[in-house]
GROMACS .gro file of C-alpha atoms in nm:
model
  207
    1MET     CA    1   6.057  -3.228  20.652
    2ARG     CA    2   6.195  -2.974  20.405
    3VAL     CA    3   6.386  -2.679  20.550
    4LEU     CA    4   6.518  -2.368  20.375
    5PHE     CA    5   6.825  -2.196  20.521
    6ILE     CA    6   6.852  -1.840  20.392
    7GLY     CA    7   7.008  -1.504  20.480
    8ASN     CA    8   7.348  -1.456  20.640
    9LEU     CA    9   7.484  -1.810  20.617
   10LYS     CA   10   7.851  -1.736  20.690
   11GLN     CA   11   7.822  -1.918  21.023
   12ILE     CA   12   7.660  -2.230  20.880
   13SER     CA   13   7.873  -2.544  20.882
   14MET     CA   14   7.822  -2.918  20.885
   15LYS     CA   15   7.827  -2.906  21.264
   16LEU     CA   16   7.494  -2.725  21.255
   17LEU     CA   17   7.347  -2.908  20.959
   18SER     CA   18   7.431  -3.248  21.106
   19ARG     CA   19   7.145  -3.190  21.349
   20PHE     CA   20   6.900  -3.190  21.057
   21GLU     CA   21   7.054  -3.407  20.787
   22GLU     CA   22   6.904  -3.736  20.905
   23ASP     CA   23   6.542  -3.622  20.932
   24CYS     CA   24   6.524  -3.320  20.698
   25LYS     CA   25   6.597  -3.222  20.342
   26CYS     CA   26   6.800  -2.903  20.378
   27VAL     CA   27   6.819  -2.641  20.103
   28ILE     CA   28   7.100  -2.385  20.137
   29TYR     CA   29   7.009  -2.066  19.951
   30ASP     CA   30   7.303  -1.827  19.936
   31GLU     CA   31   7.431  -1.561  19.701
   32ARG     CA   32   7.792  -1.651  19.784
   33GLU     CA   33   7.960  -1.951  19.621
   34GLU     CA   34   8.180  -2.031  19.918
   35HIS     CA   35   8.000  -2.315  20.092
   36ASN     CA   36   8.123  -2.671  20.088
   37LEU     CA   37   7.825  -2.827  20.261
   38LYS     CA   38   7.766  -3.176  20.130
   39GLY     CA   39   7.538  -3.454  20.243
   40ASN     CA   40   7.269  -3.693  20.130
   41ASN     CA   41   6.990  -3.453  20.228
   42ILE     CA   42   7.166  -3.121  20.159
   43ILE     CA   43   7.096  -2.922  19.844
   44ASN     CA   44   7.308  -2.614  19.775
   45TYR     CA   45   7.143  -2.342  19.570
   46LEU     CA   46   7.425  -2.096  19.525
   47LYS     CA   47   7.375  -1.818  19.277
   48GLU     CA   48   7.562  -1.491  19.264
   49ASP     CA   49   7.341  -1.182  19.234
   50ALA     CA   50   7.027  -1.387  19.307
   51ASP     CA   51   6.709  -1.182  19.294
   52GLU     CA   52   6.346  -1.223  19.400
   53GLU     CA   53   6.269  -1.415  19.081
   54GLU     CA   54   6.533  -1.675  19.169
   55LEU     CA   55   6.396  -1.695  19.521
   56ALA     CA   56   6.046  -1.754  19.385
   57LYS     CA   57   6.180  -2.044  19.175
   58VAL     CA   58   6.329  -2.208  19.483
   59PHE     CA   59   6.000  -2.184  19.673
   60ALA     CA   60   5.812  -2.319  19.372
   61THR     CA   61   6.051  -2.613  19.342
   62PHE     CA   62   6.046  -2.726  19.704
   63ASP     CA   63   5.743  -2.757  19.929
   64PHE     CA   64   5.911  -2.615  20.240
   65ASP     CA   65   5.778  -2.691  20.586
   66THR     CA   66   6.010  -2.445  20.762
   67VAL     CA   67   6.214  -2.142  20.660
   68ILE     CA   68   6.508  -2.038  20.880
   69PHE     CA   69   6.633  -1.685  20.808
   70PHE     CA   70   6.969  -1.579  20.954
   71SER     CA   71   7.007  -1.204  21.009
   72GLY     CA   72   7.296  -1.016  20.852
   73ALA     CA   73   7.362  -0.859  21.193
   74LEU     CA   74   7.455  -1.187  21.361
   75ASP     CA   75   7.830  -1.137  21.320
   76GLY     CA   76   7.818  -0.784  21.458
   77ALA     CA   77   7.783  -0.618  21.118
   78ILE     CA   78   7.669  -0.257  21.135
   79LYS     CA   79   7.583  -0.201  20.769
   80VAL     CA   80   7.277  -0.420  20.720
   81PHE     CA   81   7.091  -0.192  20.482
   82ASP     CA   82   6.932  -0.471  20.274
   83GLU     CA   83   6.817  -0.680  20.571
   84LEU     CA   84   6.454  -0.566  20.560
   85GLU     CA   85   6.424  -0.614  20.185
   86LYS     CA   86   6.560  -0.972  20.194
   87LEU     CA   87   6.355  -1.065  20.499
   88GLU     CA   88   6.032  -0.933  20.348
   89ALA     CA   89   6.096  -1.123  20.022
   90ALA     CA   90   6.148  -1.449  20.214
   91ILE     CA   91   5.836  -1.390  20.426
   92HIS     CA   92   5.628  -1.306  20.118
   93GLU     CA   93   5.724  -1.630  19.942
   94SER     CA   94   5.672  -1.828  20.263
   95ARG     CA   95   5.318  -1.696  20.297
   96LYS     CA   96   5.248  -1.749  19.927
   97HIS     CA   97   5.357  -2.114  19.947
   98LYS     CA   98   5.195  -2.180  20.286
   99VAL     CA   99   5.516  -2.256  20.478
  100LYS     CA  100   5.423  -2.398  20.817
  101GLN     CA  101   5.667  -2.194  21.025
  102PHE     CA  102   5.920  -1.915  20.979
  103ILE     CA  103   6.215  -1.877  21.217
  104TYR     CA  104   6.400  -1.545  21.219
  105ILE     CA  105   6.737  -1.563  21.395
  106THR     CA  106   6.869  -1.218  21.476
  107THR     CA  107   7.107  -1.046  21.714
  108ASN     CA  108   7.040  -0.946  22.073
  109ASP     CA  109   7.289  -0.662  22.023
  110LEU     CA  110   7.119  -0.327  21.968
  111TYR     CA  111   7.379  -0.135  22.166
  112THR     CA  112   7.476   0.191  21.994
  113GLU     CA  113   7.721   0.359  22.234
  114GLY     CA  114   8.064   0.416  22.084
  115ARG     CA  115   7.943   0.393  21.726
  116ASN     CA  116   7.884   0.656  21.467
  117PRO     CA  117   7.559   0.791  21.621
  118MET     CA  118   7.364   0.809  21.297
  119LEU     CA  119   7.487   0.470  21.172
  120GLY     CA  120   7.419   0.304  21.507
  121LYS     CA  121   7.069   0.449  21.529
  122SER     CA  122   6.999   0.351  21.169
  123ARG     CA  123   7.100  -0.011  21.242
  124GLU     CA  124   6.890  -0.021  21.557
  125THR     CA  125   6.584   0.119  21.380
  126LEU     CA  126   6.621  -0.121  21.087
  127LEU     CA  127   6.652  -0.429  21.308
  128LYS     CA  128   6.354  -0.325  21.518
  129THR     CA  129   6.157  -0.278  21.196
  130CYS     CA  130   6.247  -0.634  21.094
  131ASP     CA  131   6.113  -0.759  21.428
  132HIS     CA  132   5.794  -0.560  21.380
  133LEU     CA  133   5.752  -0.699  21.028
  134CYS     CA  134   5.752  -1.052  21.169
  135GLU     CA  135   5.501  -0.951  21.435
  136LEU     CA  136   5.279  -0.790  21.171
  137TYR     CA  137   5.267  -1.101  20.953
  138ALA     CA  138   5.206  -1.318  21.260
  139GLU     CA  139   4.914  -1.104  21.377
  140GLU     CA  140   4.750  -0.996  21.052
  141LYS     CA  141   4.849  -1.267  20.806
  142HIS     CA  142   4.822  -1.551  21.061
  143MET     CA  143   5.167  -1.688  20.987
  144LYS     CA  144   5.355  -1.892  21.245
  145PHE     CA  145   5.673  -1.710  21.345
  146MET     CA  146   5.950  -1.769  21.595
  147LEU     CA  147   6.192  -1.486  21.669
  148LEU     CA  148   6.524  -1.601  21.817
  149LYS     CA  149   6.758  -1.340  21.965
  150VAL     CA  150   7.110  -1.481  21.994
  151PRO     CA  151   7.453  -1.340  22.087
  152TYR     CA  152   7.765  -1.357  21.870
  153LEU     CA  153   7.788  -1.692  21.691
  154TYR     CA  154   8.114  -1.881  21.657
  155SER     CA  155   8.211  -2.201  21.482
  156MET     CA  156   8.502  -2.442  21.519
  157GLU     CA  157   8.486  -2.517  21.145
  158ASN     CA  158   8.423  -2.170  21.007
  159LYS     CA  159   8.687  -1.925  21.124
  160ASP     CA  160   8.520  -1.620  20.969
  161ASN     CA  161   8.338  -1.504  21.281
  162GLN     CA  162   8.383  -1.216  21.523
  163LEU     CA  163   8.525  -1.426  21.808
  164MET     CA  164   8.802  -1.570  21.590
  165LYS     CA  165   8.879  -1.223  21.456
  166TRP     CA  166   8.929  -1.097  21.811
  167ILE     CA  167   9.146  -1.398  21.900
  168ASN     CA  168   9.362  -1.347  21.591
  169THR     CA  169   9.396  -0.978  21.676
  170ALA     CA  170   9.513  -1.068  22.027
  171ASN     CA  171   9.757  -1.329  21.890
  172ARG     CA  172   9.917  -1.058  21.678
  173GLY     CA  173   9.973  -0.852  21.992
  174LYS     CA  174   9.720  -0.588  21.898
  175GLN     CA  175   9.450  -0.435  22.115
  176VAL     CA  176   9.111  -0.604  22.105
  177LYS     CA  177   8.824  -0.357  22.094
  178ILE     CA  178   8.481  -0.486  22.192
  179ARG     CA  179   8.197  -0.249  22.116
  180GLY     CA  180   7.976  -0.135  22.404
  181SER     CA  181   7.992  -0.042  22.767
  182LYS     CA  182   8.256  -0.202  22.990
  183TYR     CA  183   7.974  -0.292  23.228
  184VAL     CA  184   7.788  -0.501  22.969
  185GLU     CA  185   7.887  -0.865  22.919
  186THR     CA  186   7.956  -0.992  22.567
  187ASP     CA  187   7.815  -1.339  22.509
  188PHE     CA  188   7.890  -1.603  22.249
  189LEU     CA  189   7.696  -1.903  22.123
  190CYS     CA  190   7.845  -2.201  21.941
  191GLU     CA  191   7.661  -2.262  21.614
  192GLU     CA  192   7.647  -2.634  21.698
  193ASP     CA  193   7.444  -2.551  22.009
  194LEU     CA  194   7.218  -2.329  21.799
  195GLY     CA  195   7.169  -2.625  21.567
  196GLU     CA  196   7.064  -2.838  21.865
  197LEU     CA  197   6.808  -2.576  21.967
  198LEU     CA  198   6.669  -2.549  21.614
  199ALA     CA  199   6.643  -2.927  21.584
  200ARG     CA  200   6.438  -2.939  21.903
  201ILE     CA  201   6.213  -2.663  21.773
  202LEU     CA  202   6.152  -2.856  21.451
  203ASP     CA  203   6.075  -3.169  21.651
  204GLU     CA  204   5.796  -2.976  21.821
  205PRO     CA  205   5.671  -2.728  21.559
  206LEU     CA  206   5.461  -2.425  21.645
  207ASP     CA  207   5.092  -2.501  21.697
   0.00000   0.00000   0.00000
């Protein structure tokens, strides 16, 4: 099975990819040249300022069975202005090349209290539009989609995540500010556990 990992890949590490490396050929498509993900079945396609033409080349080169798109909002980012554009480009190429299933991993955090009202509402509207785009392609274009809503991701290998930022802030004796109501729990998910879930999904693909 050939799997494309695309989108916000800051949380991706070998802990997650180890769940796929034995049975899948994994292609890492990222605009940042920061990954050090190596393995027999791992191909890194890292290109700064990659555009839709580059993305089309990747899809033309590999006959992907599954595309896994990681949302830019997974690490709590508020400014995700290009999320819809990148998602639509990936969906378009997936449909064009008859990818068997598309998995969109996005945040379960749409809470806007305590933010800049306009910025918070803009983020919420954009992320809902991304969800609706997936639903539209599933209903009208007959593509097989899975939408996964997950909490904050953290990794023991990759320290550039929101949980570690809060821990480092606390270690420096500074106040930790968690966005949202004090009555709402903040959840975290280890990326290794997410990898286990994704591996099980790929073992039993969508009908």
